[in-house]
Amino acid sequence: MKYLLLILLVLYSAPAFAQQSSGLQTGLQNNGRIVNIGTIRLLNQKSLVSTTAAIITNRAFETDGTLILSASQNTFAQDTLLGWTRFIQHTAPDSASQLIPQITYSNLAFSGRTRKMLALRQNLVVLDSLFTDSTHVRLELRLDADIEARGGVLHNGSINPNPLNRNGLVRLNGSRLQTIGGSGVFKELAVDNLNHVSVVNAKNQAGFHVESALYLVRGEFRNSASNTFALGDEALIVRSNGSSLLAEPAFGKQVTVRYVGRDGMTSTGELPLDSTRLKTLEVLNIGGVRLGKHITVNDSLVVGSQMEMGSYVLTFKGVNARANPIFTNDSCEITGSVRRSVELDTLPRLFNNRHTFVQLANPPNPASQAAFPLRYLTLRITPNIQPEPDANASKIRRSIVVAASDARFQPVTLDSTYIVRIGYGWRTQPAGETNGLNTSKVLLQRWNDAQKNWLTVGVPLNRRGAWNTASDGGFWLRGVTDSVRASSLAGYFALGVDSDFGLLPPTFVSIRAVLEGAYIPTTDGQMYNELQRQRLIPSVPPNVHPFSLLRGNRPQVAQIPDSTVDWVVLELRRSLIRGADSIIPILAFLLQSGAVKDVEGSSLLRFQRSVDDTVSAYYVVLHHRNHLSVMTASALTFKPNDTLRVDFMNPQTVLGGTTALTFLGVSASGKRIFAASAGDVDADGTIGRADYDNSPASVWQQILLEGYLSADTNLDGIVTTNDANVSWNNRGKASVAPVLVKKLR
C-alpha cells in the first residue's frame, strides 16, 4: 500500500461527493471537494489545479493539515486556504520561478532557492503565521502587490533583492498583538496594528533588515536593545499620528524621517541621536512634532507645520553652505533652539522661520579664519511669552536668545569690526503677539546687563516710512535690522518701541551716467534700451556681481520701465575701499536718458542714517554687471533733507578722471561724452583675456548666444564679434573703485 501512495493520484468526483486524504499525494487535479487532515505533497514539478467547482480544505484544528507545493504553476479558485500551505520548489534561483496564488492563507511558509513570484495586481493575505526558512528564499512582488500579515512573521529570506527595486511591501495589519523576527531582508515594512507589533529575535540573532522604507501607520512598534532590527543606508521612515517606534533601530549610513497626518506627535525612536545619521527631516503633519532629543539634520529640513524643541537643540548643517531650511508656508515655525554653522560669506541663514535670519555683511577673508572664532550661532525663540530677562517690559510677546560659540561649542566674544544683518518677525495670527505696541515703530533691542535696560541695536531698514511690514501670508509682521556690530550679536533680544531712537531725515541723491556699450552715437548721452525692448531684463536680477553686493536683498519688481537700459547698483562708502562701514547698496534702473531710478520709480534715491551715526560723508559708487565701476572723486556730505547731484559723465566728478572713463566722442551739440567702460565680462574690476577669449564665460565662448548675458557688452541681447571688439578695445583697463568681488561672491 505504501508504494501506491507514491503514484500520481487523479481524483475525479462530482461536487456532491468529497474525497478525504490522510496520506501523501504527489499530484492533484481537483474538480470536487478534498478534505485534507494529513499532508498533500506535490512533487517533481507537478501542479495543483483547483477548478471553480473545487474546494480544498485543510483542517485547521489538525496539526498536520498541510499542502506542500513544489510545482511552478498552482491555481486555486477558492479565495482562502486554512491550515498550512508550503511552497518549497528548490531549483537554481535564476532558472525558474514558482508562481504563488495571491489569495488568503491561514499559515504560509516558503523554502527553496526558486524565486517565489507574486505576479498579479492584488494582495496576498496571511491570517496567522508567515514563515521564510532561510536566506535562500527570494520573494518577488509587483509594485502594486503587497503581503498583508495579520499574525506572526518569521522572515529569514529576502524580498525583491534587486538593489534597483526599492519596492515590495509587507504590511503588519492584524487585530491582535503581532510578533516579527528573523534575520531576513524586507524591502518595505508597514506597521498598521492598533494592538501593536513586537520584535522578537532568537538568542544572539542580529534581527531583520528593512532596506528601503519603514511605514509607522498605527500602533506601537516595540523594539529594544536586544530585540531590534536594522535599516538600509538610505532608508525612509514615514510616521503617521497614532503610531510610534519604541527605541532606535540600528540605523544605516543615513535616514530620512517624514511625519504625516493630522494630529500632533512626540518623537520616538525614529530619530537618531547620532549626529551623522539623519539626512532629511520632513515635518508635514498638520499638528506638528515635539522633539524629545537633540538632533542634527545633515541635508534637508522641510517644515510644513510646527516643531517644538523643548529643552533640546536642532542643528541644521544642510547639504551645502547655501542650504536653508524650507518652510512650506508662512505659518510654519520651529519653537526652541536652532543651531547653524557660520560660513564666511554674505548669504542669509534662516533659523526658526521664514523671517528670522542672520547675515554677515563683511566676513573675514578665509585666510584669516583662525582669528575669527565664531563657528556656530544658536537662536532660541519662544513665541507668545514676555522676553527674558525683563518680563515686565512692554515688548512683543516673543523671547529671542542668541548664543555664539566656537568649534567646541564654547561661548566666544566677537570683534566689533564685523557687521551683521538680522531679520526678525512676530506673529499676528492665529494668536497675536503684538501686545498693543505701535507695530510700525517696533525695533530689535538687546538687553544691556550693565544698565539693566533694553537698548536698540543696529539700524532698521526703512521702507518708505515703515520699519515692519506684513508677510505675504499675513501671519507675521517682519523687519530687518542692519549694521549690528558682531560684538552685540549674542545675548537676550526683544522686539519693542524705543522712544529715544530715530532716523535722521533722508538725503536724496540724483545720479546720471552713461554705459559705453549702450550709447547712441552723437547724442548727448542717450542710450539704446534693446534689452528691455526684447523683454530680456529679469524682474529679479541674477545673483552675480554687482547684485551680490545686495547681500540677498534682490526684490522682484512687478514691471520694468519701458525706457530701462539695465539694472545698476548704487553704493555709499565711508572709505575708498569697500568695508564694514559701507552703507547697504541700492538696486536701481538706468534709463535711456542716463537718469537712475529706484525700484519704486523715484529718480531721487533715498538714503537715511541713524541719529547715532557720526559719519556724514560718503563716496558714491555706480556698479554694472559688465562695465567697470565708477566712483566719486571725493566723499560727499550727506545732510538731512538735502539733495545731491552726481554726474558720472563728468570726469571731474569721477575718481581717476578721464582714465576711469571711456571717451566716446563729441555729440552733435558739441558736448564731450564720457561713459563707464564696457567689457568687464567676469566683473573682476579689470578687462583682459578672461573677458574676451580665455574663459568659458568670455565673449568668444558665448558667440551667437542670445539672452541676458554678461558677455553681451553692447547690451543688444545677442553676443557677436561687436561685443568682443568692445572688450578688446578696452583691454588693460581697470576700475579705480576697489571692490572685493571674489570675496563677496
PDB file of N, CA, C and O in Angstrom, residues 210-272:
ATOM      1  N   VAL A 210      15.400  46.211   7.245  1.00  0.00           N
ATOM      2  CA  VAL A 210      14.441  46.925   6.404  1.00  0.00           C
ATOM      3  C   VAL A 210      15.246  47.826   5.479  1.00  0.00           C
ATOM      4  O   VAL A 210      15.831  48.816   5.910  1.00  0.00           O
ATOM      5  N   GLU A 211      15.280  47.478   4.212  1.00  0.00           N
ATOM      6  CA  GLU A 211      16.226  48.116   3.296  1.00  0.00           C
ATOM      7  C   GLU A 211      15.772  49.486   2.811  1.00  0.00           C
ATOM      8  O   GLU A 211      16.546  50.437   2.783  1.00  0.00           O
ATOM      9  N   SER A 212      14.500  49.612   2.429  1.00  0.00           N
ATOM     10  CA  SER A 212      14.060  50.807   1.726  1.00  0.00           C
ATOM     11  C   SER A 212      13.215  51.737   2.584  1.00  0.00           C
ATOM     12  O   SER A 212      13.516  52.923   2.698  1.00  0.00           O
ATOM     13  N   ALA A 213      12.131  51.220   3.190  1.00  0.00           N
ATOM     14  CA  ALA A 213      11.206  52.121   3.887  1.00  0.00           C
ATOM     15  C   ALA A 213      10.496  51.401   5.018  1.00  0.00           C
ATOM     16  O   ALA A 213      10.115  50.227   4.891  1.00  0.00           O
ATOM     17  N   LEU A 214      10.307  52.126   6.114  1.00  0.00           N
ATOM     18  CA  LEU A 214       9.510  51.668   7.247  1.00  0.00           C
ATOM     19  C   LEU A 214       8.359  52.645   7.418  1.00  0.00           C
ATOM     20  O   LEU A 214       8.580  53.853   7.617  1.00  0.00           O
ATOM     21  N   TYR A 215       7.123  52.131   7.335  1.00  0.00           N
ATOM     22  CA  TYR A 215       5.935  52.966   7.478  1.00  0.00           C
ATOM     23  C   TYR A 215       5.287  52.666   8.827  1.00  0.00           C
ATOM     24  O   TYR A 215       4.822  51.554   9.068  1.00  0.00           O
ATOM     25  N   LEU A 216       5.290  53.645   9.701  1.00  0.00           N
ATOM     26  CA  LEU A 216       4.642  53.518  11.007  1.00  0.00           C
ATOM     27  C   LEU A 216       3.258  54.152  10.877  1.00  0.00           C
ATOM     28  O   LEU A 216       3.115  55.376  10.929  1.00  0.00           O
ATOM     29  N   VAL A 217       2.252  53.298  10.694  1.00  0.00           N
ATOM     30  CA  VAL A 217       0.910  53.785  10.366  1.00  0.00           C
ATOM     31  C   VAL A 217       0.044  53.888  11.617  1.00  0.00           C
ATOM     32  O   VAL A 217      -0.513  54.946  11.928  1.00  0.00           O
ATOM     33  N   ARG A 218      -0.082  52.774  12.351  1.00  0.00           N
ATOM     34  CA  ARG A 218      -0.872  52.760  13.585  1.00  0.00           C
ATOM     35  C   ARG A 218      -0.228  51.797  14.582  1.00  0.00           C
ATOM     36  O   ARG A 218       0.337  50.774  14.186  1.00  0.00           O
ATOM     37  N   GLY A 219      -0.349  52.120  15.858  1.00  0.00           N
ATOM     38  CA  GLY A 219       0.156  51.249  16.892  1.00  0.00           C
ATOM     39  C   GLY A 219       1.635  51.453  17.161  1.00  0.00           C
ATOM     40  O   GLY A 219       2.345  52.155  16.442  1.00  0.00           O
ATOM     41  N   GLU A 220       2.099  50.800  18.220  1.00  0.00           N
ATOM     42  CA  GLU A 220       3.495  50.919  18.628  1.00  0.00           C
ATOM     43  C   GLU A 220       4.318  49.769  18.057  1.00  0.00           C
ATOM     44  O   GLU A 220       3.927  48.608  18.154  1.00  0.00           O
ATOM     45  N   PHE A 221       5.448  50.097  17.473  1.00  0.00           N
ATOM     46  CA  PHE A 221       6.397  49.098  17.006  1.00  0.00           C
ATOM     47  C   PHE A 221       7.405  48.911  18.134  1.00  0.00           C
ATOM     48  O   PHE A 221       8.251  49.777  18.386  1.00  0.00           O
ATOM     49  N   ARG A 222       7.312  47.760  18.810  1.00  0.00           N
ATOM     50  CA  ARG A 222       8.031  47.560  20.060  1.00  0.00           C
ATOM     51  C   ARG A 222       9.352  46.828  19.831  1.00  0.00           C
ATOM     52  O   ARG A 222       9.386  45.617  19.680  1.00  0.00           O
ATOM     53  N   ASN A 223      10.405  47.602  19.787  1.00  0.00           N
ATOM     54  CA  ASN A 223      11.748  47.037  19.702  1.00  0.00           C
ATOM     55  C   ASN A 223      12.531  47.441  20.945  1.00  0.00           C
ATOM     56  O   ASN A 223      12.097  48.287  21.734  1.00  0.00           O
ATOM     57  N   SER A 224      13.676  46.837  21.124  1.00  0.00           N
ATOM     58  CA  SER A 224      14.524  47.135  22.275  1.00  0.00           C
ATOM     59  C   SER A 224      15.967  46.886  21.882  1.00  0.00           C
ATOM     60  O   SER A 224      16.258  46.484  20.743  1.00  0.00           O
ATOM     61  N   ALA A 225      16.880  47.094  22.813  1.00  0.00           N
ATOM     62  CA  ALA A 225      18.294  46.887  22.514  1.00  0.00           C
ATOM     63  C   ALA A 225      18.585  45.447  22.122  1.00  0.00           C
ATOM     64  O   ALA A 225      19.433  45.179  21.258  1.00  0.00           O
ATOM     65  N   SER A 226      17.891  44.490  22.728  1.00  0.00           N
ATOM     66  CA  SER A 226      18.141  43.078  22.435  1.00  0.00           C
ATOM     67  C   SER A 226      17.203  42.525  21.372  1.00  0.00           C
ATOM     68  O   SER A 226      17.479  41.488  20.775  1.00  0.00           O
ATOM     69  N   ASN A 227      16.109  43.182  21.134  1.00  0.00           N
ATOM     70  CA  ASN A 227      15.147  42.757  20.112  1.00  0.00           C
ATOM     71  C   ASN A 227      14.912  43.933  19.173  1.00  0.00           C
ATOM     72  O   ASN A 227      13.975  44.723  19.349  1.00  0.00           O
ATOM     73  N   THR A 228      15.777  44.061  18.202  1.00  0.00           N
ATOM     74  CA  THR A 228      15.708  45.221  17.329  1.00  0.00           C
ATOM     75  C   THR A 228      15.861  44.785  15.883  1.00  0.00           C
ATOM     76  O   THR A 228      15.819  43.586  15.549  1.00  0.00           O
ATOM     77  N   PHE A 229      16.050  45.735  14.998  1.00  0.00           N
ATOM     78  CA  PHE A 229      16.203  45.487  13.564  1.00  0.00           C
ATOM     79  C   PHE A 229      17.108  46.568  13.003  1.00  0.00           C
ATOM     80  O   PHE A 229      17.453  47.541  13.695  1.00  0.00           O
ATOM     81  N   ALA A 230      17.509  46.406  11.741  1.00  0.00           N
ATOM     82  CA  ALA A 230      18.419  47.352  11.095  1.00  0.00           C
ATOM     83  C   ALA A 230      17.724  48.013   9.910  1.00  0.00           C
ATOM     84  O   ALA A 230      16.809  47.446   9.314  1.00  0.00           O
ATOM     85  N   LEU A 231      18.182  49.215   9.579  1.00  0.00           N
ATOM     86  CA  LEU A 231      17.682  49.944   8.416  1.00  0.00           C
ATOM     87  C   LEU A 231      18.758  50.029   7.347  1.00  0.00           C
ATOM     88  O   LEU A 231      19.957  50.028   7.641  1.00  0.00           O
ATOM     89  N   GLY A 232      18.319  50.153   6.075  1.00  0.00           N
ATOM     90  CA  GLY A 232      19.248  50.315   4.964  1.00  0.00           C
ATOM     91  C   GLY A 232      19.962  51.653   5.010  1.00  0.00           C
ATOM     92  O   GLY A 232      19.586  52.571   5.750  1.00  0.00           O
ATOM     93  N   ASP A 233      20.977  51.810   4.171  1.00  0.00           N
ATOM     94  CA  ASP A 233      21.827  53.001   4.218  1.00  0.00           C
ATOM     95  C   ASP A 233      21.113  54.285   3.822  1.00  0.00           C
ATOM     96  O   ASP A 233      21.514  55.361   4.238  1.00  0.00           O
ATOM     97  N   GLU A 234      20.085  54.212   3.003  1.00  0.00           N
ATOM     98  CA  GLU A 234      19.338  55.413   2.601  1.00  0.00           C
ATOM     99  C   GLU A 234      17.851  55.184   2.843  1.00  0.00           C
ATOM    100  O   GLU A 234      17.010  55.536   2.017  1.00  0.00           O
ATOM    101  N   ALA A 235      17.519  54.628   3.987  1.00  0.00           N
ATOM    102  CA  ALA A 235      16.138  54.246   4.269  1.00  0.00           C
ATOM    103  C   ALA A 235      15.274  55.458   4.584  1.00  0.00           C
ATOM    104  O   ALA A 235      15.748  56.527   4.974  1.00  0.00           O
ATOM    105  N   LEU A 236      13.971  55.249   4.407  1.00  0.00           N
ATOM    106  CA  LEU A 236      12.952  56.251   4.707  1.00  0.00           C
ATOM    107  C   LEU A 236      12.065  55.729   5.828  1.00  0.00           C
ATOM    108  O   LEU A 236      11.638  54.575   5.805  1.00  0.00           O
ATOM    109  N   ILE A 237      11.790  56.569   6.820  1.00  0.00           N
ATOM    110  CA  ILE A 237      10.799  56.256   7.852  1.00  0.00           C
ATOM    111  C   ILE A 237       9.666  57.264   7.718  1.00  0.00           C
ATOM    112  O   ILE A 237       9.895  58.481   7.773  1.00  0.00           O
ATOM    113  N   VAL A 238       8.455  56.763   7.510  1.00  0.00           N
ATOM    114  CA  VAL A 238       7.268  57.619   7.451  1.00  0.00           C
ATOM    115  C   VAL A 238       6.407  57.292   8.665  1.00  0.00           C
ATOM    116  O   VAL A 238       5.957  56.155   8.816  1.00  0.00           O
ATOM    117  N   ARG A 239       6.193  58.274   9.502  1.00  0.00           N
ATOM    118  CA  ARG A 239       5.407  58.050  10.719  1.00  0.00           C
ATOM    119  C   ARG A 239       4.125  58.864  10.682  1.00  0.00           C
ATOM    120  O   ARG A 239       4.145  60.082  10.452  1.00  0.00           O
ATOM    121  N   SER A 240       2.995  58.181  10.923  1.00  0.00           N
ATOM    122  CA  SER A 240       1.691  58.831  10.997  1.00  0.00           C
ATOM    123  C   SER A 240       1.284  58.992  12.452  1.00  0.00           C
ATOM    124  O   SER A 240       1.796  58.289  13.339  1.00  0.00           O
ATOM    125  N   ASN A 241       0.359  59.934  12.724  1.00  0.00           N
ATOM    126  CA  ASN A 241      -0.116  60.073  14.093  1.00  0.00           C
ATOM    127  C   ASN A 241      -0.858  58.800  14.505  1.00  0.00           C
ATOM    128  O   ASN A 241      -1.516  58.143  13.707  1.00  0.00           O
ATOM    129  N   GLY A 242      -0.712  58.429  15.773  1.00  0.00           N
ATOM    130  CA  GLY A 242      -1.267  57.174  16.255  1.00  0.00           C
ATOM    131  C   GLY A 242      -0.293  56.025  16.182  1.00  0.00           C
ATOM    132  O   GLY A 242      -0.649  54.886  16.490  1.00  0.00           O
ATOM    133  N   SER A 243       0.955  56.310  15.797  1.00  0.00           N
ATOM    134  CA  SER A 243       1.978  55.268  15.714  1.00  0.00           C
ATOM    135  C   SER A 243       3.212  55.723  16.480  1.00  0.00           C
ATOM    136  O   SER A 243       3.367  56.910  16.796  1.00  0.00           O
ATOM    137  N   SER A 244       4.118  54.782  16.762  1.00  0.00           N
ATOM    138  CA  SER A 244       5.366  55.132  17.431  1.00  0.00           C
ATOM    139  C   SER A 244       6.361  53.995  17.252  1.00  0.00           C
ATOM    140  O   SER A 244       5.995  52.870  16.906  1.00  0.00           O
ATOM    141  N   LEU A 245       7.627  54.310  17.514  1.00  0.00           N
ATOM    142  CA  LEU A 245       8.714  53.328  17.485  1.00  0.00           C
ATOM    143  C   LEU A 245       9.382  53.384  18.847  1.00  0.00           C
ATOM    144  O   LEU A 245       9.918  54.429  19.244  1.00  0.00           O
ATOM    145  N   LEU A 246       9.348  52.267  19.575  1.00  0.00           N
ATOM    146  CA  LEU A 246       9.729  52.283  20.982  1.00  0.00           C
ATOM    147  C   LEU A 246      11.182  52.697  21.193  1.00  0.00           C
ATOM    148  O   LEU A 246      11.487  53.459  22.109  1.00  0.00           O
ATOM    149  N   ALA A 247      12.097  52.221  20.363  1.00  0.00           N
ATOM    150  CA  ALA A 247      13.518  52.520  20.555  1.00  0.00           C
ATOM    151  C   ALA A 247      14.176  52.730  19.196  1.00  0.00           C
ATOM    152  O   ALA A 247      13.606  52.401  18.151  1.00  0.00           O
ATOM    153  N   GLU A 248      15.383  53.279  19.204  1.00  0.00           N
ATOM    154  CA  GLU A 248      16.111  53.463  17.954  1.00  0.00           C
ATOM    155  C   GLU A 248      16.501  52.109  17.379  1.00  0.00           C
ATOM    156  O   GLU A 248      17.009  51.249  18.102  1.00  0.00           O
ATOM    157  N   PRO A 249      16.311  51.885  16.076  1.00  0.00           N
ATOM    158  CA  PRO A 249      16.842  50.680  15.432  1.00  0.00           C
ATOM    159  C   PRO A 249      18.327  50.862  15.159  1.00  0.00           C
ATOM    160  O   PRO A 249      18.923  51.883  15.525  1.00  0.00           O
ATOM    161  N   ALA A 250      18.929  49.896  14.510  1.00  0.00           N
ATOM    162  CA  ALA A 250      20.313  50.044  14.047  1.00  0.00           C
ATOM    163  C   ALA A 250      20.262  50.800  12.721  1.00  0.00           C
ATOM    164  O   ALA A 250      19.942  50.227  11.679  1.00  0.00           O
ATOM    165  N   PHE A 251      20.531  52.103  12.752  1.00  0.00           N
ATOM    166  CA  PHE A 251      20.429  52.932  11.558  1.00  0.00           C
ATOM    167  C   PHE A 251      21.560  52.620  10.590  1.00  0.00           C
ATOM    168  O   PHE A 251      22.677  52.279  10.997  1.00  0.00           O
ATOM    169  N   GLY A 252      21.256  52.749   9.280  1.00  0.00           N
ATOM    170  CA  GLY A 252      22.289  52.657   8.260  1.00  0.00           C
ATOM    171  C   GLY A 252      23.078  53.957   8.198  1.00  0.00           C
ATOM    172  O   GLY A 252      23.091  54.740   9.146  1.00  0.00           O
ATOM    173  N   LYS A 253      23.707  54.210   7.065  1.00  0.00           N
ATOM    174  CA  LYS A 253      24.535  55.410   6.937  1.00  0.00           C
ATOM    175  C   LYS A 253      23.719  56.661   7.198  1.00  0.00           C
ATOM    176  O   LYS A 253      24.125  57.538   7.956  1.00  0.00           O
ATOM    177  N   GLN A 254      22.552  56.775   6.544  1.00  0.00           N
ATOM    178  CA  GLN A 254      21.694  57.937   6.753  1.00  0.00           C
ATOM    179  C   GLN A 254      20.244  57.534   6.577  1.00  0.00           C
ATOM    180  O   GLN A 254      19.924  56.561   5.889  1.00  0.00           O
ATOM    181  N   VAL A 255      19.356  58.305   7.194  1.00  0.00           N
ATOM    182  CA  VAL A 255      17.934  58.006   7.159  1.00  0.00           C
ATOM    183  C   VAL A 255      17.167  59.304   6.921  1.00  0.00           C
ATOM    184  O   VAL A 255      17.586  60.387   7.347  1.00  0.00           O
ATOM    185  N   THR A 256      16.061  59.187   6.201  1.00  0.00           N
ATOM    186  CA  THR A 256      15.117  60.290   6.033  1.00  0.00           C
ATOM    187  C   THR A 256      13.876  59.990   6.862  1.00  0.00           C
ATOM    188  O   THR A 256      13.334  58.886   6.783  1.00  0.00           O
ATOM    189  N   VAL A 257      13.443  60.958   7.656  1.00  0.00           N
ATOM    190  CA  VAL A 257      12.275  60.785   8.511  1.00  0.00           C
ATOM    191  C   VAL A 257      11.209  61.782   8.084  1.00  0.00           C
ATOM    192  O   VAL A 257      11.488  62.984   7.942  1.00  0.00           O
ATOM    193  N   ARG A 258       9.983  61.269   7.895  1.00  0.00           N
ATOM    194  CA  ARG A 258       8.867  62.108   7.442  1.00  0.00           C
ATOM    195  C   ARG A 258       7.669  61.899   8.364  1.00  0.00           C
ATOM    196  O   ARG A 258       7.270  60.774   8.626  1.00  0.00           O
ATOM    197  N   TYR A 259       7.093  62.989   8.858  1.00  0.00           N
ATOM    198  CA  TYR A 259       5.892  62.935   9.691  1.00  0.00           C
ATOM    199  C   TYR A 259       4.691  63.367   8.854  1.00  0.00           C
ATOM    200  O   TYR A 259       4.731  64.418   8.189  1.00  0.00           O
ATOM    201  N   VAL A 260       3.628  62.570   8.894  1.00  0.00           N
ATOM    202  CA  VAL A 260       2.429  62.867   8.116  1.00  0.00           C
ATOM    203  C   VAL A 260       1.200  62.677   8.995  1.00  0.00           C
ATOM    204  O   VAL A 260       1.264  62.074  10.067  1.00  0.00           O
ATOM    205  N   GLY A 261       0.049  63.178   8.520  1.00  0.00           N
ATOM    206  CA  GLY A 261      -1.205  63.009   9.246  1.00  0.00           C
ATOM    207  C   GLY A 261      -1.746  64.338   9.738  1.00  0.00           C
ATOM    208  O   GLY A 261      -1.279  65.417   9.352  1.00  0.00           O
ATOM    209  N   ARG A 262      -2.730  64.276  10.630  1.00  0.00           N
ATOM    210  CA  ARG A 262      -3.395  65.483  11.105  1.00  0.00           C
ATOM    211  C   ARG A 262      -2.950  65.893  12.507  1.00  0.00           C
ATOM    212  O   ARG A 262      -2.750  67.065  12.788  1.00  0.00           O
ATOM    213  N   ASP A 263      -2.820  64.945  13.418  1.00  0.00           N
ATOM    214  CA  ASP A 263      -2.592  65.275  14.819  1.00  0.00           C
ATOM    215  C   ASP A 263      -1.115  65.511  15.116  1.00  0.00           C
ATOM    216  O   ASP A 263      -0.233  65.141  14.344  1.00  0.00           O
ATOM    217  N   GLY A 264      -0.859  66.122  16.295  1.00  0.00           N
ATOM    218  CA  GLY A 264       0.494  66.340  16.738  1.00  0.00           C
ATOM    219  C   GLY A 264       1.139  65.055  17.234  1.00  0.00           C
ATOM    220  O   GLY A 264       0.467  64.085  17.596  1.00  0.00           O
ATOM    221  N   MET A 265       2.468  65.028  17.254  1.00  0.00           N
ATOM    222  CA  MET A 265       3.221  63.852  17.694  1.00  0.00           C
ATOM    223  C   MET A 265       4.416  64.283  18.523  1.00  0.00           C
ATOM    224  O   MET A 265       4.893  65.415  18.410  1.00  0.00           O
ATOM    225  N   THR A 266       4.899  63.350  19.334  1.00  0.00           N
ATOM    226  CA  THR A 266       6.172  63.495  20.028  1.00  0.00           C
ATOM    227  C   THR A 266       7.137  62.472  19.451  1.00  0.00           C
ATOM    228  O   THR A 266       6.779  61.312  19.249  1.00  0.00           O
ATOM    229  N   SER A 267       8.349  62.900  19.157  1.00  0.00           N
ATOM    230  CA  SER A 267       9.304  61.998  18.509  1.00  0.00           C
ATOM    231  C   SER A 267       9.606  60.807  19.400  1.00  0.00           C
ATOM    232  O   SER A 267       9.605  60.892  20.628  1.00  0.00           O
ATOM    233  N   THR A 268       9.870  59.657  18.748  1.00  0.00           N
ATOM    234  CA  THR A 268      10.249  58.433  19.449  1.00  0.00           C
ATOM    235  C   THR A 268      11.536  57.907  18.819  1.00  0.00           C
ATOM    236  O   THR A 268      12.407  58.684  18.441  1.00  0.00           O
ATOM    237  N   GLY A 269      11.631  56.588  18.659  1.00  0.00           N
ATOM    238  CA  GLY A 269      12.879  56.004  18.190  1.00  0.00           C
ATOM    239  C   GLY A 269      13.198  56.229  16.734  1.00  0.00           C
ATOM    240  O   GLY A 269      14.269  55.818  16.266  1.00  0.00           O
ATOM    241  N   GLU A 270      12.310  56.887  15.978  1.00  0.00           N
ATOM    242  CA  GLU A 270      12.576  57.082  14.547  1.00  0.00           C
ATOM    243  C   GLU A 270      13.683  58.100  14.289  1.00  0.00           C
ATOM    244  O   GLU A 270      14.256  58.137  13.191  1.00  0.00           O
ATOM    245  N   LEU A 271      13.998  58.961  15.259  1.00  0.00           N
ATOM    246  CA  LEU A 271      15.044  59.961  15.073  1.00  0.00           C
ATOM    247  C   LEU A 271      16.344  59.493  15.722  1.00  0.00           C
ATOM    248  O   LEU A 271      16.359  59.151  16.905  1.00  0.00           O
ATOM    249  N   PRO A 272      17.442  59.491  14.975  1.00  0.00           N
ATOM    250  CA  PRO A 272      18.720  59.036  15.544  1.00  0.00           C
ATOM    251  C   PRO A 272      19.377  60.110  16.400  1.00  0.00           C
ATOM    252  O   PRO A 272      19.368  61.295  16.056  1.00  0.00           O
TER     253      PRO A 272
END
